[in-house]
Coordinates of N, CA and C in Angstrom, one line a residue:
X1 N 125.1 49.4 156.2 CA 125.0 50.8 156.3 C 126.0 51.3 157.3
X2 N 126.7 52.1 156.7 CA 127.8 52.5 157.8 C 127.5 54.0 158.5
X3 N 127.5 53.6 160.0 CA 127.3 55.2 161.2 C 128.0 55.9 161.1
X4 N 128.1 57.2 161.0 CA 128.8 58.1 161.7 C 128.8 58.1 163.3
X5 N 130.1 58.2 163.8 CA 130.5 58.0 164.9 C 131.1 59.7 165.5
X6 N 130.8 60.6 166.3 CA 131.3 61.6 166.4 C 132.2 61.3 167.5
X7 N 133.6 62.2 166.8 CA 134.1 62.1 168.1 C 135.1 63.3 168.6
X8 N 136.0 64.0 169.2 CA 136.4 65.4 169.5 C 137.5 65.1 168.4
X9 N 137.9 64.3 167.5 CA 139.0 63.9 167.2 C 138.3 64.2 165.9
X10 N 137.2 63.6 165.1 CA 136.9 64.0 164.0 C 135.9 64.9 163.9
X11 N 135.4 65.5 164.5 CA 134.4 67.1 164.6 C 135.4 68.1 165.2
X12 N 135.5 68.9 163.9 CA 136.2 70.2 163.5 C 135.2 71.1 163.9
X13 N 135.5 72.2 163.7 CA 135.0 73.3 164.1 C 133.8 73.6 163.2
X14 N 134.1 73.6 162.1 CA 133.3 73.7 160.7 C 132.0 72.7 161.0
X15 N 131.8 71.1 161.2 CA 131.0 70.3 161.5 C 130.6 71.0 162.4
X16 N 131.2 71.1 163.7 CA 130.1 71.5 165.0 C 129.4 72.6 164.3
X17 N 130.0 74.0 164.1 CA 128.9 75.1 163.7 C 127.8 74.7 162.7
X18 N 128.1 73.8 162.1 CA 126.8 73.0 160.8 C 125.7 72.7 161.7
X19 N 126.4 71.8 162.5 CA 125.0 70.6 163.0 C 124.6 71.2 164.2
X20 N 125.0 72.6 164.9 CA 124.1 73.5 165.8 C 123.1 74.8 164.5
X21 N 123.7 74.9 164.2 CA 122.8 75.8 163.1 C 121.5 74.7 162.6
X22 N 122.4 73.9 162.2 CA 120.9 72.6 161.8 C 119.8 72.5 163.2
X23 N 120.2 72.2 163.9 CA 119.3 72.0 165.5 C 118.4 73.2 165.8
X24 N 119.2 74.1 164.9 CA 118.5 75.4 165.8 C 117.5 75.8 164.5
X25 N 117.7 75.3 163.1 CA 116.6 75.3 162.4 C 115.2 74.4 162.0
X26 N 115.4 73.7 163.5 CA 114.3 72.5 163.2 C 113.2 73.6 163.9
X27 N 112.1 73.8 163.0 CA 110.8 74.6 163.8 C 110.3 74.0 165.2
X28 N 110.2 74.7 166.2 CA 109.5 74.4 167.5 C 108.4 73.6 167.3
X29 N 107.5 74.1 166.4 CA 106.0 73.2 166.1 C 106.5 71.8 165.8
X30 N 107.6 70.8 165.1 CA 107.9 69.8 164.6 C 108.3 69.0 165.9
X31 N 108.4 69.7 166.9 CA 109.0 69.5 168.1 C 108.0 68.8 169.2
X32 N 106.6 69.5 168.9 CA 105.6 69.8 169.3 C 104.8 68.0 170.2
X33 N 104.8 68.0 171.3 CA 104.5 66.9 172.2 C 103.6 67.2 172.5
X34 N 102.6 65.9 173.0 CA 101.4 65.7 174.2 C 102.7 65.2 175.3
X35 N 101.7 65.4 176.3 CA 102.2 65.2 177.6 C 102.9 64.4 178.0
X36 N 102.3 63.1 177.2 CA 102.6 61.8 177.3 C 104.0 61.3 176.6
X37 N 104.1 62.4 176.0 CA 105.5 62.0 175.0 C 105.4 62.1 173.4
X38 N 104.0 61.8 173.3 CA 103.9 60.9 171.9 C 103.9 62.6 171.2
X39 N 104.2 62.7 169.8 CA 104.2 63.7 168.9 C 102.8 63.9 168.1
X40 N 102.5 65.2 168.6 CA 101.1 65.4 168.0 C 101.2 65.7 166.4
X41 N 99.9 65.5 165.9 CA 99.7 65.3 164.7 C 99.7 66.9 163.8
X42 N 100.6 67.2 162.5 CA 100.3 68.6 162.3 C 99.6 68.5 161.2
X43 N 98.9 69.7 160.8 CA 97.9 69.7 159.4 C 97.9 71.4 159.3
X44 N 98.1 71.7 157.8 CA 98.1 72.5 158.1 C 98.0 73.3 156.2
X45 N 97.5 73.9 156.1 CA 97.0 74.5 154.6 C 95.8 75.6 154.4
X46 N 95.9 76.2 153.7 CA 94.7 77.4 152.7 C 93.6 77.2 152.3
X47 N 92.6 77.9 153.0 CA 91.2 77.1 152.8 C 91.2 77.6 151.3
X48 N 90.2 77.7 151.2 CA 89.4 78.4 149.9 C 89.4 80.1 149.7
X49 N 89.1 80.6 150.6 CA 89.0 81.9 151.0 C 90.1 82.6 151.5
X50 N 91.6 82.2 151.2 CA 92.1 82.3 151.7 C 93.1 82.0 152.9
X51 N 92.2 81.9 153.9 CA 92.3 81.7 155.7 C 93.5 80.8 155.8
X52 N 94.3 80.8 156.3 CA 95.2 80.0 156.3 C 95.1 79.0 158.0
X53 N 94.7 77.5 157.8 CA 94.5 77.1 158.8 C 95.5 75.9 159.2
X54 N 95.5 75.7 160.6 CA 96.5 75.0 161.2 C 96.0 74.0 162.6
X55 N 96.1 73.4 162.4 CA 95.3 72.4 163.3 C 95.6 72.8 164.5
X56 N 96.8 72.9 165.2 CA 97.7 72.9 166.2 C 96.4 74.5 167.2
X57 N 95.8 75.5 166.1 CA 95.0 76.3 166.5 C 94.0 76.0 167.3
X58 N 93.4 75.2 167.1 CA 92.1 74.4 167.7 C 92.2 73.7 169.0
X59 N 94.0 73.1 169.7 CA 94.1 72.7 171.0 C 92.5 73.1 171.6
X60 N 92.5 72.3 172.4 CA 91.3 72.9 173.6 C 89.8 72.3 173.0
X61 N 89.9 71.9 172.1 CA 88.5 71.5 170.8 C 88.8 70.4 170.9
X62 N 87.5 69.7 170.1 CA 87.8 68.3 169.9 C 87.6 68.6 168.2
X63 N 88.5 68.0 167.2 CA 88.8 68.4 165.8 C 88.6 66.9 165.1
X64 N 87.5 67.2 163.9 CA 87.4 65.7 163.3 C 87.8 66.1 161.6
X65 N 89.0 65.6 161.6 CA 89.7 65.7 160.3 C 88.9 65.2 159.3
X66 N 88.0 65.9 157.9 CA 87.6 64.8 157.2 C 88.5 64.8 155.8
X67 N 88.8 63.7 155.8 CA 89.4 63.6 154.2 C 88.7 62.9 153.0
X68 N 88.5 63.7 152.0 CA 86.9 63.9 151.2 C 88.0 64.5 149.5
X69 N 87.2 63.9 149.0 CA 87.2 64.3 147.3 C 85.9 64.6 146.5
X70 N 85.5 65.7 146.0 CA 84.5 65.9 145.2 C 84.1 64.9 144.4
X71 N 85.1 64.4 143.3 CA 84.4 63.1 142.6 C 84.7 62.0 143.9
X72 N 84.1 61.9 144.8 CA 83.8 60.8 145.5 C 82.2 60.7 146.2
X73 N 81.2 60.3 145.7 CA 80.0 60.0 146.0 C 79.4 59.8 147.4
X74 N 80.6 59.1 148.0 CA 80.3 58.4 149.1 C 80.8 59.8 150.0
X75 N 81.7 59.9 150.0 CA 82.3 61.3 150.5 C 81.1 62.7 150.8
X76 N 80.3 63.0 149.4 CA 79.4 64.2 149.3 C 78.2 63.7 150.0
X77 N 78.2 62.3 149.8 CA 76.7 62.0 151.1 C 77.0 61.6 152.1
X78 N 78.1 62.1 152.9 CA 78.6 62.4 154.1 C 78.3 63.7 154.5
X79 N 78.4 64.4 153.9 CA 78.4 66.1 153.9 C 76.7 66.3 154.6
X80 N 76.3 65.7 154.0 CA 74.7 66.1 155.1 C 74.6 65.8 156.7
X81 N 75.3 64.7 157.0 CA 75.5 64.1 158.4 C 76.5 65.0 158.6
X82 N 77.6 65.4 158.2 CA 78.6 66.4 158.7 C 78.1 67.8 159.5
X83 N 77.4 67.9 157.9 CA 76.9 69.5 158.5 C 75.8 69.3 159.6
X84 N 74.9 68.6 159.8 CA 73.8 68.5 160.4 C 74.6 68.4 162.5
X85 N 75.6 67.4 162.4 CA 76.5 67.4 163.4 C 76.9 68.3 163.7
X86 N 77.8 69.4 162.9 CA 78.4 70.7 162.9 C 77.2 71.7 163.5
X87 N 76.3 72.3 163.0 CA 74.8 72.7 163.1 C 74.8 72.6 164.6
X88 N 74.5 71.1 164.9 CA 74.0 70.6 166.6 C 75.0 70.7 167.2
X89 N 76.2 70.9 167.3 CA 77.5 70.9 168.2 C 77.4 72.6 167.8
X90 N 76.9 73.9 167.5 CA 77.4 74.9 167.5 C 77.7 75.4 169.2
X91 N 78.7 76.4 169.5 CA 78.7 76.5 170.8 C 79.3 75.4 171.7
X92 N 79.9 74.4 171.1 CA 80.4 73.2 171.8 C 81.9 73.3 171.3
X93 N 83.1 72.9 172.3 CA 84.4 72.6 171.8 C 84.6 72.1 170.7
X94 N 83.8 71.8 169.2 CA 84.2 70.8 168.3 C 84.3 71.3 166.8
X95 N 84.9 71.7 165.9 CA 85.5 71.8 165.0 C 85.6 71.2 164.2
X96 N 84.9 71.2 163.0 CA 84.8 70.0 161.5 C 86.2 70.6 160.4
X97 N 87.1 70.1 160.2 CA 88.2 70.1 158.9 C 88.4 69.6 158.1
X98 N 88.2 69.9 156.9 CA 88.1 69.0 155.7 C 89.1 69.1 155.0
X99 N 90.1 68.1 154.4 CA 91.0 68.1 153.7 C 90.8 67.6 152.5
X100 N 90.4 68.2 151.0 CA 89.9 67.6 150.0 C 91.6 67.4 149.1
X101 N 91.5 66.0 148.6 CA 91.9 65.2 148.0 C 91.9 64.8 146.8
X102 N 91.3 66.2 146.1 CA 91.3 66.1 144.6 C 92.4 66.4 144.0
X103 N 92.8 65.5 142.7 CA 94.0 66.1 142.2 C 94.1 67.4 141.6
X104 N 93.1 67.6 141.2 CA 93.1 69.5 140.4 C 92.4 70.1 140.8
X105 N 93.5 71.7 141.9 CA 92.7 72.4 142.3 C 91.5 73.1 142.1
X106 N 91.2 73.3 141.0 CA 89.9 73.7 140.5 C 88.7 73.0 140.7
X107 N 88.5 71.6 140.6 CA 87.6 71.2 141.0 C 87.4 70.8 142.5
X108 N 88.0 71.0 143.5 CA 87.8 71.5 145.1 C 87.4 73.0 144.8
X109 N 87.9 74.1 144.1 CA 87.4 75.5 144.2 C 85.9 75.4 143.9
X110 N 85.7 74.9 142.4 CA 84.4 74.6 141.8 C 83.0 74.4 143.1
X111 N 83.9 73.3 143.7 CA 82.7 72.9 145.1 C 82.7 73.6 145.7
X112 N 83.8 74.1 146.9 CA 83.6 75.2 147.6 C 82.8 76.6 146.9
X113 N 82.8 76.5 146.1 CA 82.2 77.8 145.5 C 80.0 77.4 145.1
X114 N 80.0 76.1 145.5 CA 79.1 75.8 145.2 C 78.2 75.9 146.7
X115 N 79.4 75.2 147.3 CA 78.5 75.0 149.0 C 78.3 76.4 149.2
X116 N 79.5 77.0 148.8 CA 78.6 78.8 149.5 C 77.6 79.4 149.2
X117 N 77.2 78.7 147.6 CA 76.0 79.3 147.2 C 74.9 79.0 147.7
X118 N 75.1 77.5 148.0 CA 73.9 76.8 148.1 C 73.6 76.0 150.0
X119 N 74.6 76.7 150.9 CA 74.6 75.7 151.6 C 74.5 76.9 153.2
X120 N 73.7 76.9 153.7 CA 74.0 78.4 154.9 C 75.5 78.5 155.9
X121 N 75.7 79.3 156.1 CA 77.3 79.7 156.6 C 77.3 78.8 158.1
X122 N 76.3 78.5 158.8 CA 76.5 77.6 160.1 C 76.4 76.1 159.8
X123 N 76.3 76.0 158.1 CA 76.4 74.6 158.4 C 78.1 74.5 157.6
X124 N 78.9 74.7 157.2 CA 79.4 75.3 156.5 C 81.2 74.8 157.1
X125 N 82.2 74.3 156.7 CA 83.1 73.8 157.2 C 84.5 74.3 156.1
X126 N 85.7 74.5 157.5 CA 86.6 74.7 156.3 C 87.3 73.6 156.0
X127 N 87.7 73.5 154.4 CA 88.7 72.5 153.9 C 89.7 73.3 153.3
X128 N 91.0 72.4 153.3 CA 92.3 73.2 152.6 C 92.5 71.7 151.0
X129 N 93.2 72.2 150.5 CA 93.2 71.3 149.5 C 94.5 70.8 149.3
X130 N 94.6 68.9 149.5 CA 96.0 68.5 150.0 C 96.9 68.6 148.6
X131 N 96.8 69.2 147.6 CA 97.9 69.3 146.9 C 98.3 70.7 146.2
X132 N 97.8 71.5 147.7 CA 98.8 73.3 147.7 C 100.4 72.9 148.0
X133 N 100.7 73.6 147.6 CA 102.2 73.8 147.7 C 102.7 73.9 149.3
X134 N 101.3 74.6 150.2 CA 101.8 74.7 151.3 C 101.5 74.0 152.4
X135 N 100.4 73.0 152.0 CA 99.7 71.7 152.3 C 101.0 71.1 153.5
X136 N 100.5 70.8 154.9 CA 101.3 69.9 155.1 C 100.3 68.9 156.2
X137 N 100.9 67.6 156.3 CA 99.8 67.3 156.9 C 101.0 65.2 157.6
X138 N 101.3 65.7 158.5 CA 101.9 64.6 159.7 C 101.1 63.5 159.8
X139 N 100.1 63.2 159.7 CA 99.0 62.1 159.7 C 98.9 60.9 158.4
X140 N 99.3 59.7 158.6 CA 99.2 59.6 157.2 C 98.1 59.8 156.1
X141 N 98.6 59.4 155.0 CA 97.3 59.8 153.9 C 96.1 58.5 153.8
X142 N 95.4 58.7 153.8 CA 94.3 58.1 154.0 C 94.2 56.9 152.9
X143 N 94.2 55.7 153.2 CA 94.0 54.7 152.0 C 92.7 54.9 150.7
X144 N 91.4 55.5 151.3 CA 90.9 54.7 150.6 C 89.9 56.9 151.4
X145 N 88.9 56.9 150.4 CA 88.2 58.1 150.3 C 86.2 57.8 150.7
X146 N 85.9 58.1 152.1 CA 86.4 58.6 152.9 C 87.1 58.6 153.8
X147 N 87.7 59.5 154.5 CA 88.4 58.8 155.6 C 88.5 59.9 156.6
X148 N 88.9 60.0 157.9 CA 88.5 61.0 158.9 C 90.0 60.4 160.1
X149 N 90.5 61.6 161.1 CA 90.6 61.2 161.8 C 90.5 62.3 163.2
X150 N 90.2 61.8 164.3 CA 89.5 62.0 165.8 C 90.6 62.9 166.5
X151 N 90.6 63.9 166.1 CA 91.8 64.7 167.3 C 90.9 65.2 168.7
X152 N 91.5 64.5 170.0 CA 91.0 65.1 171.1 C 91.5 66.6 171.4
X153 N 91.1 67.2 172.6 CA 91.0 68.4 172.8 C 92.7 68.7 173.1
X154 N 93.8 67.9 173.4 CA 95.3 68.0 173.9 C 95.4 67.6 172.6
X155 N 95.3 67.4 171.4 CA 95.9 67.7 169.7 C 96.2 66.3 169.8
X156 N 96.1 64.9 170.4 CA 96.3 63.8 169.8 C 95.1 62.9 169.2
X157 N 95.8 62.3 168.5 CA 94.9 61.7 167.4 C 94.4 60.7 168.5
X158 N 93.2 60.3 168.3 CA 92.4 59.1 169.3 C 91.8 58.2 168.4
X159 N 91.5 58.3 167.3 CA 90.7 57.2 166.2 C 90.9 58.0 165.1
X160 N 91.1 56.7 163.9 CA 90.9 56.9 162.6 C 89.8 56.1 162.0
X161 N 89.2 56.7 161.1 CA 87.5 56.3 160.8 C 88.2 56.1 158.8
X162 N 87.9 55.0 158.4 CA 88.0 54.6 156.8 C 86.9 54.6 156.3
X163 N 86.6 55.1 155.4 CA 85.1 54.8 154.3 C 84.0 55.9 155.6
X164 N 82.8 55.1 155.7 CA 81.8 55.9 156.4 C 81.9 56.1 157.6
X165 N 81.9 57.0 158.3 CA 82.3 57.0 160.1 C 81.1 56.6 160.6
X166 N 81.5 55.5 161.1 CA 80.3 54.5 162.3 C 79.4 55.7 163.2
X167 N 78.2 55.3 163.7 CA 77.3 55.7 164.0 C 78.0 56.2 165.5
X168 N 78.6 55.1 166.0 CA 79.1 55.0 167.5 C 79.9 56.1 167.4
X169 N 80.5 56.1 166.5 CA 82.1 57.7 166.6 C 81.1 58.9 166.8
X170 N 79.9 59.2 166.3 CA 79.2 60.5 167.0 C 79.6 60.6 168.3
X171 N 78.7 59.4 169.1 CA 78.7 59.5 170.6 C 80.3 59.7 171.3
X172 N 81.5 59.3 170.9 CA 82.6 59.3 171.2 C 83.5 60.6 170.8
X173 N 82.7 61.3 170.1 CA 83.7 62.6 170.2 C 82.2 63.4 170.7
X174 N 81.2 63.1 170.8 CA 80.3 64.1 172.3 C 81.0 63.7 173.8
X175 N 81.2 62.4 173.9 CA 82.1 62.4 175.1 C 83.8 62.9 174.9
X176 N 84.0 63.0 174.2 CA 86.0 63.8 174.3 C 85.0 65.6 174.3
X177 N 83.6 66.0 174.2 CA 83.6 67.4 174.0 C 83.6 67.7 175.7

C-alpha cells in the first residue's frame, strides 16, 4: 500500500483548499471525547412517534442501550424486567433505549403500536429502529439478540450485556446512578 506523503512541493493550492474544507466538514459530534480521550459512543434515530432521539442527549444519566427484535422471544421476556426497572428508577438519572433490530419496519411499528395500547406510559421506553435511513449508531452491532450496552453518566460505554442481562448488572448501573 503506497502513502501519500505531503509536501510544499506537491500540495497546490487546489489540494490545500480540498483537505481544509474536508476538516471543516467533519461534524463536531464525530469529534466528540470523554475526558479521558477515549471517543464516546453515538446512537442516534426516530422513535416511533416521531421524536427524534440521540444518545449524546442523555449525558448526565446513566443510559442502558437495549438491542431487541420483536420476533425474538427471549428479547419480549425481557421487556417485563425492563419496564418493571424503568417504573422503580422513575425520578433517578437513568434512561431505558431500545434499538429494535427488525428487518421490516412495520413489524417494529406493529409492536410499538401494541405496547401503547396495552402497556401504561411510565412503564413505557423509547426505541428507534436500526434500519431507518437515519439510523446511526458507533457501537458495534450486537452478535446475537438480546443484547444491551451500559452507558455511564459522562456518555462512555462501561459494559456490554449478550443474550440476558445478568442479575448483578441491575446493582451496577444503581451504583453508576
Amino acid at each position: 500500500m503506497e502513502h501519500l506523503h505531503i509536501t510544499p512541493r506537491n500540495l497546490n493550492r487546489r489540494s490545500f483548499m480540498s483537505m481544509t474544507l474536508l476538516a471543516a466538514a467533519v461534524p463536531a459530534a464525530a469529534q466528540d471525547k470523554a475526558p479521558g480521550g477515549a471517543v464516546l459512543p453515538e446512537l442516534e434515530g426516530t422513535a416511533a412517534d416521531g421524536q427524534r432521539l440521540r444518545l449524546g442527549a442523555y449525558r448526565g444519566r446513566v443510559v442502558l442501550v437495549f438491542y431487541w427484535a420483536s420476533g425474538c422471544a427471549v428479547c419480549r421476556d425481557k421487556m417485563k424486567e425492563l419496564r418493571a426497572n424503568l417504573m422503580g428508577w422513575q425520578g433517578q438519572p437513568f434512561t431505558l433505549l431500545g434499538v429494535n433490530m427488525d428487518t421490516r419496519q412495520q413489524d417494529w411499528l406493529d409492536y410499538e403500536r401494541l405496547v401503547a395500547q396495552t402497556t401504561p406510559a411510565s412503564q413505557r421506553f423509547a426505541s428507534v429502529w436500526a434500519g431507518g435511513s437515519d439510523f446511526r449508531d458507533t457501537m458495534e452491532r450486537p452478535e446475537q439478540l438480546p443484547s444491551a450496552s451500559l452507558i455511564d453518566k459522562r456518555g462512555q460505554r462501561v459494559e456490554q450485556y449478550r443474550g440476558r442481562i445478568p442479575v448483578d448488572a441491575w446493582n451496577h448501573i444503581a451504583d453508576l446512578m
